[in-house]
Coordinates of C-alpha atoms and ligand atoms in Angstrom, one line a residue:
M8 CA 81.0 28.6 149.9
Y9 CA 81.4 27.5 153.7
N10 CA 79.5 24.3 152.8
E11 CA 82.5 23.2 150.7
I12 CA 84.6 23.4 153.7
D13 CA 85.4 20.0 155.4
L14 CA 86.5 20.9 159.0
D15 CA 87.8 17.2 159.9
K16 CA 90.4 18.0 157.2
I17 CA 91.9 21.2 159.2
D18 CA 95.1 20.2 160.7
I19 CA 94.3 21.7 164.7
N20 CA 98.0 21.3 165.6
S21 CA 99.2 23.8 163.3
E22 CA 99.1 27.2 163.9
P23 CA 96.1 29.2 163.1
P24 CA 95.7 30.9 159.7
T25 CA 96.0 34.6 159.9
E26 CA 93.5 35.4 157.4
E27 CA 89.6 35.1 157.3
P28 CA 87.3 33.5 157.2
A29 CA 90.0 30.3 157.3
R30 CA 90.8 31.5 160.7
Q31 CA 87.4 31.0 162.1
Y32 CA 87.2 27.6 160.1
Y33 CA 90.5 26.3 161.9
F34 CA 88.8 27.7 165.4
M35 CA 85.4 25.7 164.3
A36 CA 87.3 22.7 164.0
K37 CA 89.2 23.1 167.4
C38 CA 85.8 23.6 169.1
R39 CA 84.6 20.5 167.5
Q40 CA 87.5 18.2 168.8
I41 CA 86.9 20.2 172.6
V42 CA 83.1 19.3 172.6
K43 CA 83.4 15.9 171.0
L44 CA 85.9 15.0 174.0
E45 CA 83.2 16.7 176.4
S46 CA 80.3 14.9 175.0
E47 CA 82.1 11.4 175.0
R48 CA 82.9 12.0 178.5
L49 CA 79.3 12.9 179.8
G50 CA 77.9 10.2 177.1
R51 CA 75.5 12.7 175.6
P52 CA 75.4 15.4 172.8
L53 CA 76.1 19.1 174.0
Y54 CA 73.3 21.2 173.6
A55 CA 73.5 25.2 172.5
C56 CA 71.1 27.7 172.7
T57 CA 70.8 31.2 171.2
Q58 CA 68.6 33.9 172.2
T59 CA 67.7 37.0 170.1
F60 CA 66.6 40.5 171.4
G61 CA 65.9 43.3 169.0
C62 CA 65.5 43.5 165.5
Q63 CA 65.8 41.4 162.2
M64 CA 69.5 42.2 162.2
N65 CA 69.9 40.8 165.3
A66 CA 68.0 37.8 164.3
R67 CA 70.2 37.2 161.2
D68 CA 73.4 37.5 163.3
S69 CA 71.8 34.9 165.3
E70 CA 71.7 32.5 162.6
K71 CA 75.3 32.8 162.0
L72 CA 75.9 32.1 165.6
A73 CA 73.7 29.2 165.6
G74 CA 75.8 28.3 162.1
I75 CA 79.0 28.3 164.1
L76 CA 77.8 26.5 167.2
E77 CA 76.3 23.6 164.8
Q78 CA 79.7 23.5 162.9
A79 CA 81.3 23.2 166.4
G80 CA 79.3 19.9 167.1
Y81 CA 76.8 21.7 169.2
K82 CA 72.9 20.4 169.1
L83 CA 70.8 23.3 168.8
T84 CA 67.8 23.7 171.3
E85 CA 65.3 26.4 172.3
D86 CA 65.7 25.1 175.7
E87 CA 67.7 27.4 177.9
N88 CA 68.7 24.8 180.3
A89 CA 71.7 23.8 177.7
D90 CA 75.2 23.6 178.1
F91 CA 75.8 26.8 176.4
V92 CA 73.7 29.4 176.2
I93 CA 74.2 32.9 174.3
Y94 CA 71.7 36.4 174.6
N95 CA 72.2 38.1 171.3
T96 CA 71.0 41.5 172.8
C97 CA 69.4 44.7 171.9
T98 CA 70.0 48.2 173.4
V99 CA 67.6 50.3 171.5
R100 CA 65.1 51.0 174.4
D101 CA 66.1 50.6 178.3
N102 CA 63.4 47.6 178.1
A103 CA 65.3 45.9 176.1
N104 CA 68.0 46.0 178.6
Q105 CA 66.0 45.1 181.3
R106 CA 64.7 42.3 179.9
V107 CA 68.3 40.9 179.5
Y108 CA 69.3 41.6 182.9
G109 CA 66.0 39.7 184.2
R110 CA 66.7 36.8 182.0
L111 CA 70.2 36.7 183.4
G112 CA 69.2 36.4 186.9
F113 CA 67.1 33.3 185.7
L114 CA 69.9 31.5 183.8
N115 CA 72.4 32.4 187.2
S116 CA 69.6 29.9 189.0
M117 CA 70.3 27.2 186.1
K118 CA 73.8 27.8 186.2
K119 CA 74.3 27.1 190.0
K120 CA 72.4 23.6 189.4
N121 CA 74.6 23.0 186.3
P122 CA 78.3 24.6 186.7
Q123 CA 79.4 23.1 183.4
M124 CA 77.1 25.7 181.9
K125 CA 78.6 28.5 179.7
I126 CA 77.0 31.4 179.3
A127 CA 78.1 34.0 176.6
L128 CA 76.6 37.9 175.8
C129 CA 77.0 39.5 172.7
G130 CA 75.3 42.2 170.2
C131 CA 74.4 46.0 170.6
M132 CA 74.0 46.3 174.3
M133 CA 77.6 45.0 175.0
Q134 CA 78.9 48.0 173.1
E135 CA 78.0 50.2 176.1
E136 CA 80.9 50.8 178.5
S137 CA 78.4 50.8 181.4
V138 CA 76.9 47.9 180.7
I139 CA 80.1 45.9 180.6
D140 CA 80.9 47.6 184.0
K141 CA 77.9 46.3 185.5
I142 CA 78.1 42.7 184.3
R143 CA 81.9 42.8 185.3
K144 CA 80.9 43.8 188.7
S145 CA 77.2 42.0 188.9
Y146 CA 77.0 39.2 187.1
R147 CA 80.2 37.3 187.3
F148 CA 78.8 34.0 186.0
V149 CA 78.7 35.0 182.5
D150 CA 81.6 33.5 180.7
L151 CA 82.2 35.3 177.4
I152 CA 80.9 39.0 176.2
F153 CA 81.4 40.4 172.6
G154 CA 80.2 43.2 170.6
T155 CA 78.8 43.5 167.1
H156 CA 82.1 44.5 165.3
N157 CA 83.7 41.2 166.0
I158 CA 81.0 38.6 165.6
F159 CA 82.7 36.9 162.6
K160 CA 85.4 35.9 165.3
F161 CA 82.9 33.9 167.2
A162 CA 84.2 30.6 166.7
E163 CA 87.8 31.9 167.8
L164 CA 86.4 33.8 171.1
L165 CA 84.2 30.3 171.8
C166 CA 87.4 28.5 171.7
T167 CA 89.1 30.7 174.0
M168 CA 86.3 30.5 176.5
L169 CA 86.2 26.6 176.2
E170 CA 89.8 26.8 177.0
S171 CA 89.4 29.1 179.9
E172 CA 88.1 29.3 183.5
S173 CA 87.9 33.1 183.3
M174 CA 85.6 35.7 181.9
I175 CA 86.8 36.6 178.5
I176 CA 86.1 40.2 177.3
D177 CA 86.4 41.4 173.8
I178 CA 85.1 44.6 172.6
W179 CA 86.0 46.6 169.7
K180 CA 85.1 50.2 169.1
D181 CA 84.6 49.9 165.4
T182 CA 85.4 48.0 162.2
D183 CA 85.6 48.1 158.6
Q184 CA 85.9 44.6 158.2
I185 CA 83.2 42.8 156.6
V186 CA 83.9 38.8 156.6
E187 CA 82.0 36.5 153.9
D188 CA 81.4 33.2 153.8
L189 CA 80.9 32.1 157.7
P190 CA 78.4 29.2 158.3
V191 CA 74.6 30.1 159.0
E192 CA 71.9 28.3 160.4
R193 CA 68.3 29.4 159.2
K194 CA 65.6 29.5 161.4
Y195 CA 63.2 29.2 158.6
P196 CA 64.2 26.8 155.4
F197 CA 62.1 28.6 153.0
K198 CA 62.9 32.5 153.8
S199 CA 65.9 34.4 155.0
G200 CA 67.2 37.8 155.9
I201 CA 70.4 39.1 154.1
N202 CA 72.6 41.8 155.5
I203 CA 73.5 44.4 152.4
M204 CA 74.9 46.7 154.7
F205 CA 76.1 47.2 158.3
G206 CA 76.1 50.3 160.8
C207 CA 74.7 53.4 160.2
N208 CA 75.5 57.3 159.5
N209 CA 72.5 59.0 160.2
F210 CA 72.7 59.7 164.1
C211 CA 68.7 60.6 164.6
S212 CA 69.3 62.5 167.8
Y213 CA 67.4 59.9 170.2
C214 CA 69.1 56.8 168.5
I215 CA 71.8 54.7 169.8
V216 CA 72.4 52.3 166.8
P217 CA 75.1 54.3 165.4
Y218 CA 76.9 54.2 168.4
V219 CA 76.8 50.4 168.9
R220 CA 76.6 49.2 165.4
G221 CA 79.3 51.6 163.9
R222 CA 79.7 53.6 160.6
E223 CA 77.6 52.5 157.7
R224 CA 79.1 49.8 155.2
S225 CA 78.0 48.3 152.2
R226 CA 78.5 44.9 151.0
N227 CA 79.6 44.1 147.5
P228 CA 76.9 43.7 145.2
K229 CA 78.4 40.4 144.0
D230 CA 78.8 38.9 147.3
I231 CA 74.8 39.7 148.0
L232 CA 73.9 38.0 144.7
R233 CA 76.1 35.2 145.3
E234 CA 74.7 34.8 148.9
I235 CA 71.0 35.0 147.6
E236 CA 71.7 32.5 144.9
A237 CA 72.9 30.0 147.2
L238 CA 70.0 30.3 149.6
V239 CA 67.5 29.7 146.6
A240 CA 69.4 26.4 145.5
D241 CA 68.8 25.6 148.9
G242 CA 65.3 26.4 148.9
V243 CA 64.9 29.9 150.2
V244 CA 61.6 31.5 148.2
E245 CA 61.4 34.8 150.0
I246 CA 64.3 37.3 150.9
M247 CA 64.5 40.3 153.0
L248 CA 67.3 42.6 152.3
L249 CA 68.4 44.3 155.9
G250 CA 70.1 47.4 156.4
Q251 CA 69.3 50.6 159.0
N252 CA 68.7 52.7 156.0
V253 CA 68.8 50.5 152.8
N254 CA 68.1 53.6 150.6
S255 CA 71.6 54.7 151.3
Y256 CA 72.9 51.0 150.1
G257 CA 75.8 51.4 147.8
K258 CA 76.7 55.0 148.3
N259 CA 80.2 54.4 150.1
L260 CA 81.3 51.2 147.5
E261 CA 84.3 51.6 145.3
E262 CA 81.9 51.4 142.3
P263 CA 78.9 53.4 143.8
V264 CA 75.6 51.2 143.2
S265 CA 72.1 52.3 143.9
F266 CA 69.5 50.4 145.9
A267 CA 67.2 50.5 143.3
G268 CA 69.8 49.2 141.0
L269 CA 70.9 46.4 143.6
L270 CA 67.1 45.4 143.7
R271 CA 67.0 45.3 139.6
E272 CA 69.7 42.9 140.1
V273 CA 68.4 40.6 142.7
E274 CA 65.0 40.7 140.6
K275 CA 66.7 38.6 137.9
I276 CA 67.7 35.5 140.2
K277 CA 65.6 32.8 138.9
G278 CA 63.7 30.7 141.4
L279 CA 63.4 33.8 143.8
E280 CA 59.8 34.5 144.3
R281 CA 59.6 37.1 146.8
I282 CA 61.7 40.2 147.7
R283 CA 61.2 42.4 151.2
F284 CA 63.5 45.2 152.8
M285 CA 63.9 46.7 155.8
T286 CA 64.3 50.0 156.9
S287 CA 64.0 52.9 154.6
H288 CA 64.5 56.3 155.6
P289 CA 62.2 58.9 154.1
K290 CA 65.0 61.3 153.6
D291 CA 66.6 59.0 151.0
L292 CA 63.8 57.1 149.3
S293 CA 64.0 57.9 145.4
D294 CA 61.9 58.0 142.7
E295 CA 63.8 55.1 140.9
L296 CA 62.9 52.9 143.8
I297 CA 59.2 53.4 143.3
Q298 CA 59.7 53.0 140.1
V299 CA 61.3 49.6 140.6
M300 CA 58.7 48.6 143.1
K301 CA 56.0 49.5 140.3
E302 CA 57.5 47.4 137.8
S303 CA 58.6 44.5 139.9
K304 CA 56.9 41.0 140.0
K305 CA 58.8 39.9 142.9
I306 CA 59.0 43.0 145.3
C307 CA 56.5 42.7 148.0
R308 CA 54.0 45.4 148.3
H309 CA 55.0 46.3 151.6
L310 CA 57.3 49.6 152.6
H311 CA 58.1 50.4 156.1
L312 CA 58.9 53.9 156.3
P313 CA 59.4 55.2 160.1
L314 CA 57.8 58.6 160.3
Q315 CA 58.8 59.0 164.1
S316 CA 56.9 62.4 164.0
G317 CA 54.4 64.4 162.1
S318 CA 55.4 67.5 163.6
T319 CA 58.3 69.3 161.5
R320 CA 59.6 70.9 164.9
I321 CA 60.1 67.5 166.7
L322 CA 61.4 65.8 163.6
Q323 CA 64.2 68.3 163.4
A324 CA 65.0 68.2 166.9
M325 CA 65.2 64.2 165.9
N326 CA 67.8 65.3 163.1
R327 CA 65.3 63.1 160.8
R328 CA 66.1 65.6 157.7
Y329 CA 62.6 65.8 156.5
T330 CA 59.4 67.9 157.3
R331 CA 55.9 66.6 158.0
E332 CA 54.9 67.9 154.5
Q333 CA 58.2 66.2 152.4
Y334 CA 57.2 62.9 154.4
L335 CA 53.4 63.2 153.4
E336 CA 54.2 64.1 150.0
L337 CA 56.2 61.1 149.8
A338 CA 54.0 59.0 151.7
L339 CA 51.0 60.0 149.1
K340 CA 53.0 59.5 146.0
I341 CA 54.0 56.2 146.8
R342 CA 50.1 55.1 147.7
R343 CA 49.5 56.8 144.0
E344 CA 51.9 55.2 142.0
I345 CA 51.6 51.5 143.9
P346 CA 48.0 51.5 145.1
D347 CA 47.7 47.7 146.3
I348 CA 50.8 48.8 148.7
A349 CA 50.6 48.1 152.6
I350 CA 52.7 51.1 154.3
T351 CA 53.7 50.5 157.9
T352 CA 55.5 53.0 160.2
D353 CA 57.4 53.8 163.7
I354 CA 56.5 56.2 165.8
I355 CA 57.8 57.8 169.1
V356 CA 56.2 59.3 171.4
G357 CA 57.5 61.5 173.9
F358 CA 60.7 63.0 172.4
P359 CA 62.0 65.9 174.7
G360 CA 60.0 69.3 174.2
E361 CA 57.2 67.2 172.3
T362 CA 53.7 69.0 173.0
P363 CA 50.1 67.7 173.2
E364 CA 50.0 69.9 170.0
D365 CA 52.8 68.2 168.3
I366 CA 50.8 64.5 169.3
E367 CA 48.0 66.1 167.2
E368 CA 50.0 66.5 164.3
T369 CA 51.5 63.1 164.4
I370 CA 47.6 61.6 165.1
D371 CA 46.8 63.8 161.9
M372 CA 49.5 62.2 159.7
V373 CA 48.1 58.8 160.7
K374 CA 45.0 59.8 159.5
Q375 CA 46.2 61.0 156.0
V376 CA 48.5 58.0 155.2
K377 CA 46.4 55.4 157.2
Y378 CA 49.0 53.1 157.5
E379 CA 48.4 49.2 157.6
N380 CA 50.1 49.1 160.8
A381 CA 52.6 51.2 162.7
F382 CA 54.9 50.5 165.7
T383 CA 54.3 53.1 168.7
F384 CA 57.4 53.4 171.0
I385 CA 57.5 55.7 174.2
Y386 CA 60.8 57.6 174.1
S387 CA 63.5 56.0 176.0
R388 CA 66.5 57.9 177.1
R389 CA 69.9 56.4 175.7
T390 CA 72.9 57.5 177.2
G391 CA 75.3 59.0 175.1
T392 CA 72.8 60.4 172.4
P393 CA 72.3 64.2 171.5
A394 CA 68.4 63.8 172.9
A395 CA 69.7 62.5 176.2
A396 CA 71.2 65.9 177.0
M397 CA 68.0 67.4 176.2
E398 CA 66.4 69.0 179.0
N399 CA 62.6 69.6 178.5
R400 CA 61.5 66.2 179.6
V401 CA 58.0 65.4 178.6
P402 CA 56.0 64.1 182.0
E403 CA 55.1 60.6 182.0
E404 CA 51.3 61.5 182.3
T405 CA 51.4 63.5 179.1
V406 CA 53.7 60.8 177.2
K407 CA 51.2 58.2 178.4
E408 CA 47.9 60.2 177.3
G409 CA 49.7 61.2 174.1
F410 CA 50.6 57.4 173.6
D411 CA 47.2 55.9 174.1
K412 CA 45.5 58.9 172.1
L413 CA 47.7 57.5 169.0
L414 CA 47.4 54.0 169.4
K415 CA 43.6 53.8 169.4
V416 CA 43.9 56.1 166.1
V417 CA 46.7 53.7 164.8
Q418 CA 44.2 50.7 165.6
D419 CA 41.3 52.3 163.9
T420 CA 42.9 53.2 160.6
A421 CA 44.7 50.2 160.2
R422 CA 41.5 48.2 160.5
E423 CA 40.0 50.2 158.2
R424 CA 42.8 49.6 155.4
V425 CA 43.2 45.9 156.3
A426 CA 39.3 45.6 156.0
L427 CA 39.7 46.8 152.4
L428 CA 41.1 43.3 151.3
Q429 CA 38.0 41.6 152.7
G430 CA 36.5 38.7 150.2
Q431 CA 39.5 39.0 147.9
V432 CA 42.1 36.3 147.0
H433 CA 45.8 36.7 147.5
T434 CA 49.0 34.5 147.3
A435 CA 50.1 33.8 150.7
L436 CA 53.6 32.1 151.7
V437 CA 52.5 29.4 154.4
E438 CA 55.2 30.0 157.4
E439 CA 53.8 27.9 159.9
K440 CA 51.5 26.1 162.2
N441 CA 49.0 28.3 163.8
E442 CA 50.2 28.0 168.0
Q443 CA 46.3 28.4 169.1
D444 CA 44.8 26.3 166.9
T445 CA 46.8 23.6 165.2
S446 CA 44.2 23.0 162.5
L447 CA 45.4 26.1 161.2
M448 CA 48.3 27.5 159.2
T449 CA 49.7 31.0 159.2
G450 CA 50.7 32.6 155.7
R451 CA 51.9 36.1 155.0
L452 CA 50.5 38.1 152.1
S453 CA 52.8 39.9 149.7
N454 CA 51.5 43.0 151.6
N455 CA 52.8 41.8 154.9
T456 CA 49.2 41.0 156.1
I457 CA 49.0 37.7 158.2
V458 CA 46.0 35.1 157.2
H459 CA 45.4 31.9 159.1
F460 CA 43.3 29.1 157.3
P461 CA 42.7 25.0 157.6
G462 CA 45.6 23.2 156.1
D463 CA 48.6 20.9 156.9
D464 CA 52.1 21.2 157.2
S465 CA 53.1 19.8 154.0
L466 CA 52.2 23.6 152.8
I467 CA 55.3 25.1 155.0
G468 CA 57.2 27.0 152.5
K469 CA 54.7 26.6 149.4
I470 CA 53.0 29.9 148.1
V471 CA 49.2 29.4 147.9
D472 CA 46.0 31.3 147.0
V473 CA 44.0 32.1 150.0
R474 CA 40.5 34.1 149.9
L475 CA 40.5 36.4 152.7
E476 CA 37.0 35.7 154.4
E477 CA 37.2 37.5 158.2
C478 CA 39.0 40.5 159.0
H479 CA 40.4 40.5 162.4
G480 CA 42.0 44.0 162.8
F481 CA 45.4 43.3 161.7
Y482 CA 44.8 39.8 160.6
Y483 CA 42.4 37.6 158.6
V484 CA 40.8 34.2 158.6
G485 CA 40.5 32.8 155.3
E486 CA 40.1 29.6 152.8
M487 CA 42.6 28.2 150.2
V488 CA 41.1 28.3 147.0
Ligands
LIG519 N1 67.0 52.3 161.1 C1 65.5 52.1 161.2 C2 65.3 52.2 162.8 C3 65.7 51.2 163.6 S1 65.3 51.5 165.3 C4 65.2 53.4 161.0 O1 65.5 54.5 160.8 O2 63.9 53.6 160.6 C5 63.8 51.0 165.4 C6 63.1 52.0 165.9 O3 62.9 51.8 167.1 C7 62.9 53.3 165.1 O4 62.5 53.5 164.3 C8 62.5 54.2 166.3 O5 61.0 54.6 166.0 C9 62.5 53.5 167.6 N2 63.6 54.1 168.6 C10 64.8 54.1 168.4 N3 65.5 54.7 169.1 C11 64.5 54.8 170.2 C12 64.4 55.6 171.4 N4 65.4 56.0 172.2 N5 63.4 55.5 172.2 C13 62.4 55.0 171.6 N6 62.3 54.5 170.5 C14 63.3 54.4 169.6
LIG520 FE1 68.5 54.8 164.3 FE2 68.2 57.0 162.5 FE3 70.2 55.2 161.9 FE4 67.6 54.3 162.3 S1 68.4 56.2 160.9 S2 69.1 53.5 162.9 S3 66.8 55.5 163.8 S4 70.0 56.9 163.7
LIG521 FE1 68.4 46.7 168.9 FE2 71.0 46.7 167.8 FE3 68.8 46.4 166.3 S1 69.9 48.0 169.4 S2 67.2 47.4 167.2 S3 69.4 45.1 168.0 S4 70.4 47.3 165.7

């Protein structure tokens, strides 16, 4: 494992190794030397800041970036007024891109005051040619750009950047490589995400993810289990298995394993208390998975099951490969088999050709499934996806009306579901101090509901029993028992 490698023993005057991850450790050692000299010259430590946009997979990638930066000798900070700033970007909807451009303007003003500052961009947005063109033209102050497929090469790219004055751009179109055992700096000591697969093969017609994350590749179960065991030995009690479609995990391995089969193995790891996963595509959710969840003592009572639309016609145009009836049957079966489970979802409003009648079907679905929470998104046209070429765009006014109407139903049904827990005692993993009221701690129930209750910092990372006293819509205020 990486923490057994002593960077100071690596000879950085020899040629870099060709195999991975040894090559990256060589470059970490080299960066460490450069950072050390610069820090001695300035008479202070060098600071690095990582900012994450997008999903849990990006958040996990950022922990890998932070791990490498720390090995290179940087002190990590949340303050963007740092010596090195890296944005790990998302491009799933246009507003994610706009946020990055806005923030880059702000970074530029900081760099003008501190010309030594280095700025890097990586992640999904960088896999788009039009983005690279725009940055080349209008954001000349950026020092390093790389994409999602070569993130494992970060140490090497960082080293090249530190030794160069010009903009470094390295984007790969795709990869089948999975590099294991690079350092990671976790945001939380007690919980962690774990990639079990990369990429996506589903090509939902609105979605850019398969284009920017490449083809589906599963990690070997042995590597996953070894990583979780090491995390548990390091104090982790809750893990989240990450993939764009975890239900198709293992299909492309030399020795195929099902996702349910992987979960059975993860369950056996001693000291691990809670298992979560994200995301499940409804078309691949097996009875075996429902059975494993039902029997498990560790798998959390929460399933995120993206609906996208309640209209079969729209689902077909979205290439989701299930009908309204199939989804409903599945959701109701899960509710029947695991009555204490919380089901959450994602819904898109305004997909090309969507009518007010389609929205009514989506609303009806929300009323029938009664989601504990639903993330509602306005459709965003992504260049290069099949839906971008569809002509029957929905007028903005119609989208807004449908969105507001849906949101109201989502909030009402969620409140109704979450209120059912009132007065019950549940176990909560204490995650942090409440930001608004520091006398309160914030914990997460197995079913993903948040609870705030009086307590102190010593509880962070512990699993405690809490009585749920006051329901405030999506969260509770409670008391430890
Ligand atoms: N792999 C996951 C979703 C990843 S993207 C899955 O299939 O469920 C997270 C969510 O963003 C999606 O569920 C979808 O609701 C939303 N989304 C994706 N592309 C979008 C687009 N072009 N416009 C609006 N929302 C989108
Ligand atoms: Fe996008 Fe569909 Fe893949 Fe999810 S399953 S990442 S929505 S293409
Ligand atoms: Fe965004 Fe990439 Fe995740 S596009 S949602 S960060 S996979």
